[in-house]
Short mmCIF file of C-alpha atoms and ligand atoms in Angstrom, two decimals:
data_model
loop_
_atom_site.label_atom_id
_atom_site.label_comp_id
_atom_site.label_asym_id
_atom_site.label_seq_id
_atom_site.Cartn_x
_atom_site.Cartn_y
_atom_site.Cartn_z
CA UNK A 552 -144.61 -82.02 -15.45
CA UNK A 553 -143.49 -84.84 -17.60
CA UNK A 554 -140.93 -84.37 -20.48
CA UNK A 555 -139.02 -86.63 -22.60
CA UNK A 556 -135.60 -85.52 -22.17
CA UNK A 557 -133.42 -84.75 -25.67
CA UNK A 558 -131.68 -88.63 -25.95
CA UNK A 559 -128.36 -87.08 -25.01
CA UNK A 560 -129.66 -86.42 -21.43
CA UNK A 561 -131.04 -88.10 -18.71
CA UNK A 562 -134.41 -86.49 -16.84
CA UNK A 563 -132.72 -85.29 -13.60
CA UNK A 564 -134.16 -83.77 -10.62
CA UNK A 565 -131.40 -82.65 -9.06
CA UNK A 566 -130.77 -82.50 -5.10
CA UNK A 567 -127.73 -80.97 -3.74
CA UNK A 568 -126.82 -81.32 -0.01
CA UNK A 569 -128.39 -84.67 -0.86
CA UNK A 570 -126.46 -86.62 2.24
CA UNK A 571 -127.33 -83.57 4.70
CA UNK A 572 -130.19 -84.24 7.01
CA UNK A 573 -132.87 -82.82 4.98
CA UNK A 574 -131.47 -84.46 2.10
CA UNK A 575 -132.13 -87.59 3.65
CA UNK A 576 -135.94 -86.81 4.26
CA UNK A 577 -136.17 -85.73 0.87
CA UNK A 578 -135.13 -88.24 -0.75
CA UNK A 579 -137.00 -91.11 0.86
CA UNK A 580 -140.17 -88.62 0.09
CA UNK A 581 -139.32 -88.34 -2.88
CA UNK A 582 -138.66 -92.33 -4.03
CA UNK A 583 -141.91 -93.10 -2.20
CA UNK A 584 -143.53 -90.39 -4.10
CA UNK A 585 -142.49 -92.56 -6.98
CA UNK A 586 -139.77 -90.52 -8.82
CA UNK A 587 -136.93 -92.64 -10.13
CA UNK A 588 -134.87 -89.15 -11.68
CA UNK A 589 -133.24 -88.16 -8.41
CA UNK A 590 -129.69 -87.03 -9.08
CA UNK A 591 -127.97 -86.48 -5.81
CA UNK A 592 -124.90 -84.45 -5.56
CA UNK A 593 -122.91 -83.92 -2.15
CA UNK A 594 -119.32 -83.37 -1.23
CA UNK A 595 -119.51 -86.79 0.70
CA UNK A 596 -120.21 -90.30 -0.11
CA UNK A 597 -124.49 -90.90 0.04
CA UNK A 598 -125.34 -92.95 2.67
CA UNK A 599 -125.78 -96.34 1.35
CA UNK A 600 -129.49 -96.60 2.63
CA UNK A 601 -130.23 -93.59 0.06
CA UNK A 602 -127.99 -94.97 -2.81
CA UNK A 603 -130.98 -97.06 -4.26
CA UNK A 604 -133.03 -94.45 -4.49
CA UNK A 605 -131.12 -92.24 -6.55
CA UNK A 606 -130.78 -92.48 -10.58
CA UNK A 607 -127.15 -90.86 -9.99
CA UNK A 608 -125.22 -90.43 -6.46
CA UNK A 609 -122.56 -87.37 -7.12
CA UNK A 610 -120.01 -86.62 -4.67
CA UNK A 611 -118.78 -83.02 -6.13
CA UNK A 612 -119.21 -79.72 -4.61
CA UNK A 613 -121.59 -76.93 -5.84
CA UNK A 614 -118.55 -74.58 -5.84
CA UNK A 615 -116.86 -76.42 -8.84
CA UNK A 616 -118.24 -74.25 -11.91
CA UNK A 617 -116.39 -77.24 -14.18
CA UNK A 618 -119.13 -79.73 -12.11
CA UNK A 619 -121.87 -78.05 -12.81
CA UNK A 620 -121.11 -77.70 -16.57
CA UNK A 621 -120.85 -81.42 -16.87
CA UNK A 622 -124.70 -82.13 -15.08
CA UNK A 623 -125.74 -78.96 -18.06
CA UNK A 624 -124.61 -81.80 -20.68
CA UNK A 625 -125.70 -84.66 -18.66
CA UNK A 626 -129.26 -83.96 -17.83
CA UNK A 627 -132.40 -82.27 -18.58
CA UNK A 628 -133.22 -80.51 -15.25
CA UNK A 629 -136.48 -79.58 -13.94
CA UNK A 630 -136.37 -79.04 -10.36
CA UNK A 631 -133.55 -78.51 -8.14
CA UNK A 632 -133.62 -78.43 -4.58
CA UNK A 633 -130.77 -77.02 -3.30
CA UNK A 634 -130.41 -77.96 0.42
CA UNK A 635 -126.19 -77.63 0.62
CA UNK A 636 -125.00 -75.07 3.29
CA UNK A 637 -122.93 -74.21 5.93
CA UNK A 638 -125.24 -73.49 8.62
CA UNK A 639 -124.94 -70.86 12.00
CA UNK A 640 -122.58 -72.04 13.87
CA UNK A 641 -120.02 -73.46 11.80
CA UNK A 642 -120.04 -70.44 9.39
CA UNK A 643 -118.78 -68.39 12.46
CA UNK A 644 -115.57 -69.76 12.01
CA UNK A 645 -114.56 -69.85 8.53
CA UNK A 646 -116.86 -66.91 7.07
CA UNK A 647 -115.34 -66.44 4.02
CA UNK A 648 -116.02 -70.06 3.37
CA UNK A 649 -119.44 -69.96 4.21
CA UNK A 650 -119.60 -67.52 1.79
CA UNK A 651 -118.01 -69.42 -1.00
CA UNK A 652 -120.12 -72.26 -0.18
CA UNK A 653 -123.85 -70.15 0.87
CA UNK A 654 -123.46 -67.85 -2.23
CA UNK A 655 -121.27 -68.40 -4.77
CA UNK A 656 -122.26 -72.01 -4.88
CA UNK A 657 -125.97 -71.11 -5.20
CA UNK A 658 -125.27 -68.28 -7.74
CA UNK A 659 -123.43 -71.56 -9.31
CA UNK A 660 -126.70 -73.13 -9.24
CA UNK A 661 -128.75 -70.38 -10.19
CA UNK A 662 -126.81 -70.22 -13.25
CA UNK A 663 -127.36 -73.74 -14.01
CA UNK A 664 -131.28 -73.34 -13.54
CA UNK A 665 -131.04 -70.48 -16.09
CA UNK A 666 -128.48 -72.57 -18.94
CA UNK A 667 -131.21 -75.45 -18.42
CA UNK A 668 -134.38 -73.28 -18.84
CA UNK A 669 -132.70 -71.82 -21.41
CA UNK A 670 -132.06 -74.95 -23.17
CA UNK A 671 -135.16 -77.16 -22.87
CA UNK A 672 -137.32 -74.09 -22.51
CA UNK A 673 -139.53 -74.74 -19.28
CA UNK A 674 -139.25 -73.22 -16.61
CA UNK A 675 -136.87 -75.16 -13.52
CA UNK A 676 -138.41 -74.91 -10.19
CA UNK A 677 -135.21 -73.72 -7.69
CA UNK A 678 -136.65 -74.58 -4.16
CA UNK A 679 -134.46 -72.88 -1.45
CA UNK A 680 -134.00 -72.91 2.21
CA UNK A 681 -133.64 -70.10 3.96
CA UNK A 682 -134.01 -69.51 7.47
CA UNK A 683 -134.73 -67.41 10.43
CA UNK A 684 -131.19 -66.71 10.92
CA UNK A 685 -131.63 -63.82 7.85
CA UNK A 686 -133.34 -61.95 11.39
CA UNK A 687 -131.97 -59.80 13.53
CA UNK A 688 -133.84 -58.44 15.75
CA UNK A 689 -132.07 -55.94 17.72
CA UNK A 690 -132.38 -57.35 21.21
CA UNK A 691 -134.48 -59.41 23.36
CA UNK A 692 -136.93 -56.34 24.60
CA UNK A 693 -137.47 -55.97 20.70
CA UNK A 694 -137.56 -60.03 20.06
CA UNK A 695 -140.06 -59.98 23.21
CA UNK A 696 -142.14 -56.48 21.39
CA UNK A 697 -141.91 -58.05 17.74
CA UNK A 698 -143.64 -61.62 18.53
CA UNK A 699 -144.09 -63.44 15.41
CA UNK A 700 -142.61 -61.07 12.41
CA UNK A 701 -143.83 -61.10 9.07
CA UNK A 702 -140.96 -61.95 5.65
CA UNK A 703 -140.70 -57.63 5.59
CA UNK A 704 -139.46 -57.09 9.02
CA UNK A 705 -136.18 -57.40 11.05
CA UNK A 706 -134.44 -58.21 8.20
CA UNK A 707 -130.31 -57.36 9.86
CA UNK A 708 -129.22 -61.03 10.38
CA UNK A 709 -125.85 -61.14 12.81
CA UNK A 710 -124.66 -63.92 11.03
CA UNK A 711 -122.83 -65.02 8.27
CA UNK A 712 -125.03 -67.68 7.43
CA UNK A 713 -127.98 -65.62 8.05
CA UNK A 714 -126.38 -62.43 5.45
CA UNK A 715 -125.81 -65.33 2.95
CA UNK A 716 -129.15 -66.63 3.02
CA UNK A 717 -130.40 -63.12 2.49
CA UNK A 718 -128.03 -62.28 0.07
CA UNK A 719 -129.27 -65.70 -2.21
CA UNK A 720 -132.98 -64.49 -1.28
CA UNK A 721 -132.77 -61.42 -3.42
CA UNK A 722 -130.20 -63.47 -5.98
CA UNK A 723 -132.85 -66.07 -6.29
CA UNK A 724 -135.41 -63.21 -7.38
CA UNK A 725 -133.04 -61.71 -9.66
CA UNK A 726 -132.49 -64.61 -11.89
CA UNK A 727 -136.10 -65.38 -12.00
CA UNK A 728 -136.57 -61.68 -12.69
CA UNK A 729 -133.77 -59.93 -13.94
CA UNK A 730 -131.68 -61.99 -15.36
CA UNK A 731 -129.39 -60.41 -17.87
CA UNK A 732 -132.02 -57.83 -18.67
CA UNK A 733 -130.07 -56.03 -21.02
CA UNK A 734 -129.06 -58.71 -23.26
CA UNK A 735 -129.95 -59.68 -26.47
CA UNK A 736 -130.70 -63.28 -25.25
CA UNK A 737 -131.95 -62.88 -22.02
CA UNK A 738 -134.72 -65.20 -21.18
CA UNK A 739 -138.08 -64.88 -22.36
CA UNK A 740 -141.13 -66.63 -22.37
CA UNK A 741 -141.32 -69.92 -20.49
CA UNK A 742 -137.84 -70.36 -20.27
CA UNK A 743 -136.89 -68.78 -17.16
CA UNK A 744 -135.69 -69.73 -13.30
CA UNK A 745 -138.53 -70.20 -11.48
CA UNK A 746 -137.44 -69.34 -7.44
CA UNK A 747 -139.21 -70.51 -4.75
CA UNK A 748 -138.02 -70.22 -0.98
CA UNK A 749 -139.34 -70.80 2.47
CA UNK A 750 -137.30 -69.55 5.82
CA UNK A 751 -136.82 -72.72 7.69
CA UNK A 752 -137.27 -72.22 11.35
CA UNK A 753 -135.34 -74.85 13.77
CA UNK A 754 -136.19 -78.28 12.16
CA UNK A 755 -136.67 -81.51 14.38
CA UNK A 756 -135.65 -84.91 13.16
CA UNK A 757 -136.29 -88.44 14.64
CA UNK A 758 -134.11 -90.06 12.53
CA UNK A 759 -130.90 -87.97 11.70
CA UNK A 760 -129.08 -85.39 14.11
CA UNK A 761 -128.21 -81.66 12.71
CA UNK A 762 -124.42 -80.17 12.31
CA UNK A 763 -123.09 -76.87 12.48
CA UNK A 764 -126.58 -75.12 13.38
CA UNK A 765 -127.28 -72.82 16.55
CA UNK A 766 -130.53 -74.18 16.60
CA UNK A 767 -129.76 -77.55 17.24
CA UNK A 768 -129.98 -77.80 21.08
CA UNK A 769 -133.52 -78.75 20.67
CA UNK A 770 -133.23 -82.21 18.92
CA UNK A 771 -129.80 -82.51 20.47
CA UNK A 772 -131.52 -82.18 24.06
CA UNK A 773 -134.32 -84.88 22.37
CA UNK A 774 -131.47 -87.80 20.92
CA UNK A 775 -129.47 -87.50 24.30
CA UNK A 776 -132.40 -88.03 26.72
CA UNK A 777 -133.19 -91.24 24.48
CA UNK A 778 -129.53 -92.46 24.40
CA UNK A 779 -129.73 -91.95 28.27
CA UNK A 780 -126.41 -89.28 28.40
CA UNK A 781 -126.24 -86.46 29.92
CA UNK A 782 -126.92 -83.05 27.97
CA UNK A 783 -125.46 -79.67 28.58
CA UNK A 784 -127.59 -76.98 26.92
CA UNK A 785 -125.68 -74.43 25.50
CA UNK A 786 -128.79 -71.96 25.78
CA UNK A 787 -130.59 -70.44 28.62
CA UNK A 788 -134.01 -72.11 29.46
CA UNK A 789 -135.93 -69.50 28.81
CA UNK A 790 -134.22 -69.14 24.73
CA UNK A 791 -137.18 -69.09 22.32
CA UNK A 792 -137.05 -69.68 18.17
CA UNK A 793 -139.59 -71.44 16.12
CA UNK A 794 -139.54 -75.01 15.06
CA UNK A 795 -140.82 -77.47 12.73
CA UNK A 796 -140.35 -81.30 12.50
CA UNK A 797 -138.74 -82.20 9.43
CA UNK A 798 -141.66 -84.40 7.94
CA UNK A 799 -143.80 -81.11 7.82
CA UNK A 800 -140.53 -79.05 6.87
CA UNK A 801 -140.26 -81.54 3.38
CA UNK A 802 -144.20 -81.45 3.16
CA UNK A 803 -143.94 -77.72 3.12
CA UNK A 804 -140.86 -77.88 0.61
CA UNK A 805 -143.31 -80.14 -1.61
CA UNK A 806 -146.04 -78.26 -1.46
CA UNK A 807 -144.37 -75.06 -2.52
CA UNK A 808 -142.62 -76.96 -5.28
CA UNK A 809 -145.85 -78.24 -6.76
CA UNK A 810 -148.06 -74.88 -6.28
CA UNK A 811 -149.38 -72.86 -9.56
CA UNK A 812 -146.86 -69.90 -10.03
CA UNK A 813 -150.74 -67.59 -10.39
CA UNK A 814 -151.46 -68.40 -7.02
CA UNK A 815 -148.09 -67.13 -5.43
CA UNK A 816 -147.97 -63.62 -4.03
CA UNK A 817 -144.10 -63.92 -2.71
CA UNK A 818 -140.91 -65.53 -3.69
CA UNK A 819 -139.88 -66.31 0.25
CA UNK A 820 -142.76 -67.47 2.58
CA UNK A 821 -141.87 -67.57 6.78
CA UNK A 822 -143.38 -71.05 8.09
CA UNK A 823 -143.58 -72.52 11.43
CA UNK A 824 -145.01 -75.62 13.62
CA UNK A 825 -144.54 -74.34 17.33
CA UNK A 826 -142.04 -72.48 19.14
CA UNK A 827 -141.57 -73.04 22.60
CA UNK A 828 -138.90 -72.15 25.16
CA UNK A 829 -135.72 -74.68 25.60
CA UNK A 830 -136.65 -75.08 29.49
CA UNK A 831 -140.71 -75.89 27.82
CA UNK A 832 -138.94 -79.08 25.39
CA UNK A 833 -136.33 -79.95 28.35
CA UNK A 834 -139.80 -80.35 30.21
CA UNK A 835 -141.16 -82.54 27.87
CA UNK A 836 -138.76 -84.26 27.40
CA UNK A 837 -138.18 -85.13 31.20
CA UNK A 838 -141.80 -86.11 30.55
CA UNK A 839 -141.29 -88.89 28.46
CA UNK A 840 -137.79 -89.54 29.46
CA UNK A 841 -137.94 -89.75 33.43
CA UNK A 842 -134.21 -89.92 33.94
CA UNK A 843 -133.02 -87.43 31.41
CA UNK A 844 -130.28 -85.20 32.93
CA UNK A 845 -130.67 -81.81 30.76
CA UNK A 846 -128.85 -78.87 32.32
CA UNK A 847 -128.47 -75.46 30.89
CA UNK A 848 -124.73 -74.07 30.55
CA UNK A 849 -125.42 -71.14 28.04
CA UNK A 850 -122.64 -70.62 25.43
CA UNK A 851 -122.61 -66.64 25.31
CA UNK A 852 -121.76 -66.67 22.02
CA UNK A 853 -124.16 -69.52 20.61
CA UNK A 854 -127.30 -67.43 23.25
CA UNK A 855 -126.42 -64.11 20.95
CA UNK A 856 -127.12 -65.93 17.83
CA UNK A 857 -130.30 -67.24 19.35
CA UNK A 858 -131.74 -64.47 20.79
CA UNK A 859 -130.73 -62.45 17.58
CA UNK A 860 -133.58 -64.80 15.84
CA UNK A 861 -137.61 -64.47 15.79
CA UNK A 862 -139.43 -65.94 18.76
CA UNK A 863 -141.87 -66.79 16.48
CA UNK A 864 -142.68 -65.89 12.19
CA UNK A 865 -146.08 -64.94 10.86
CA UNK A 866 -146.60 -67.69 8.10
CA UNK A 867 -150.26 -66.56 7.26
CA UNK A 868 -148.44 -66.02 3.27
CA UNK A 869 -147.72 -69.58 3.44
CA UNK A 870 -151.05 -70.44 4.69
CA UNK A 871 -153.29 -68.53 2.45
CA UNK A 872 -150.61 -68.72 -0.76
CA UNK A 873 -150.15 -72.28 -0.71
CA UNK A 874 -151.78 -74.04 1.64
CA UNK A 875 -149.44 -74.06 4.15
CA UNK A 876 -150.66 -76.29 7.35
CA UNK A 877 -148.23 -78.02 9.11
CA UNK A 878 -149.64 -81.66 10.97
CA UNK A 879 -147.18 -81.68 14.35
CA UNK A 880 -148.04 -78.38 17.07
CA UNK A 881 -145.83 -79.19 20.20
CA UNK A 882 -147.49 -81.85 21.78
CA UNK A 883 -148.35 -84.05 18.54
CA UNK A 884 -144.45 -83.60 17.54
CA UNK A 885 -143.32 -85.56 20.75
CA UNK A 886 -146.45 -87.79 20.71
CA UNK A 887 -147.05 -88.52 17.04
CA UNK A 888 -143.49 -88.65 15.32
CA UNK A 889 -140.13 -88.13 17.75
CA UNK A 890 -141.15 -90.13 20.66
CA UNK A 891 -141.87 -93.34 19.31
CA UNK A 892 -139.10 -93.04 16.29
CA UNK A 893 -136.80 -92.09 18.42
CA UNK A 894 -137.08 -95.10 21.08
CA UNK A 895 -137.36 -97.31 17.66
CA UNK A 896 -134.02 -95.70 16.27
CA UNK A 897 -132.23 -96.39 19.88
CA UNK A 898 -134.01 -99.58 20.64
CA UNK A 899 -131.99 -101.33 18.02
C1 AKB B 1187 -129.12 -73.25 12.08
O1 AKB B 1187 -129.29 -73.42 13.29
O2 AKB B 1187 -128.15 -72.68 11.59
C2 AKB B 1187 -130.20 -73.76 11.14
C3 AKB B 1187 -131.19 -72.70 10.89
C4 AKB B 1187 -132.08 -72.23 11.97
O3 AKB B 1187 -131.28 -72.20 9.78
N1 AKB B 1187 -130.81 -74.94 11.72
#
């Protein structure tokens, strides 16, 4: 959708978390993709690689209401893709922040999507991550009876992370809904939040590591093996979640973002790539790295969260909705993209 932008803002698609590891991805998508209107906005400095591709680099954070009142006067905002969050692990320690940052900053958001729809009258496309971790599933005879579960099942997360990802789930489909339904001005017409979310299994980068997630033994085990140190796995071999590599996690993003609204059945769509066991990848791995030293010293804590997610999701929504087809399964992940990146990346 093209617009031309009132001359007192600046066309702004608008990516928070922008620095984060999926940020990253995004971004360079994104540029090559040819848009020059990417407004990133994270509470650190952008990498300096990124900078160029961005119309505006923002350090701020999504919690500052003030913030987000001065992008409402700066720019006309179509899309925003809101990847900041506190993920699993790190959430486990400061909950109440996670909570400040997972759900008040997104109802800060979601607010935002709603004063700029409101303002420039089309819709805004909010694209949200959520995860596996808004699963709980009760136990690992009933994570070993449920298999793959469909976006209606399990849904008791153990986390904070995962409650607040749940929580901004049903937010999400409020404000595209609901919002201020019994107001005079609520929206009408084509002027309205338009949520779309995917729950993001583990996601696999060649190029960036992850922070603060539970899932993140499985590119963790991948970087060490190619830096040639030593990895203790804090799960047991036989843990199993899904995963996707990130180029298929932004392609899926992307593809949600541009799908027609008609042909959507669901605001939140499960996707996933492969999901083997962490002693299956440490095999692989061992494959292609002959003197990797991977041994498993489960973190009881860290296993709970784990084995509190899916073994697999049932993305047939995704599939059938949109389209939904992701290029890596296990073996063309390590063959195709993270082997040879990787040795590139730690060649140099
Ligand atoms: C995490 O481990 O917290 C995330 C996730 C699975 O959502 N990577």
């Amino acid at each position: 959708m093209t617009t031309t932008p009132a001359p007192s803002r600046h066309a702004g698609t608008l990516i928070t978390g922008a620095n984060g590891e999926f940020g990253h991805g995004l971004i360079r998508t994104l540029y090559d993709a040819g848009r020059r209107d990417l407004v990133a906005l994270d509470v650190h400095e952008i990498d300096a690689s990124l900078r160029p591709m961005c119309r505006d680099a923002i350090v701020g954070d999504i919690t500052d209401a003030a913030l987000l009142s001065r992008l409402h006067a700066n720019y006309e905002i179509h899309s925003i893709f809101h990847l900041a969050a506190l993920l699993s692990t790190r959430s486990e320690f400061n909950p109440e922040a996670a909570h400040e940052v997972n759900v008040v900053g997104t109802v800060n958001l979601l607010k935002l999507a709603a004063d700029q729809a409101a303002s420039h009258g089309h819709p805004v496309r909010f694209m949200f991550p959520s995860s596996i971790a808004v699963y709980g599933m009760g136990g690992l005879e009933a994570k070993a009876r449920a298999g793959a579960v469909r976006e209606d099942q399990c849904l008791e997360p153990t986390t904070m992370y995962g409650c607040n990802k749940l929580a901004c789930e049903h937010l999400g489909r409020y404000y595209a809904r609901h919002y201020r339904q019994l107001a005079k001005d609520r929206p009408r017409g084509a002027g309205r939040v338009d949520f779309r979310c995917i729950r993001f299994p583990g996601v696999i980068s060649a190029f960036t590591l992850p922070s603060g997630g539970t899932s993140d033994y499985a590119p963790e085990m991948i970087h060490a093996a190619a830096k040639s140190e030593a990895y203790a796995c804090f799960v047991r071999e036989d843990a199993r979640i899904p995963f996707i590599t990130m180029p298929d996690a932004i392609e899926a993003l992307l593809k949600l973002h541009d799908a027609d609204a008609k042909a959507l059945t669901r605001t939140v769509y499960n996707i996933t790539a492969f999901a083997p066991s962490a002693g299956e990848i440490a095999a692989i791995v061992r494959r292609h790295f002959g003197k990797a030293e991977i041994t498993f010293q489960p973190d009881v804590e860290r296993q709970g969260i784990v084995d509190s997610w899916p073994a697999d999701v049932d993305d047939s929504a995704a599939r059938q909705d949109w389209g939904f087809h992701p290029r890596h399964d296990l073996n063309a992940a390590f063959e195709e993209y993270l082997i040879p990146n990787i040795r590139a990346k730690y060649a140099t």
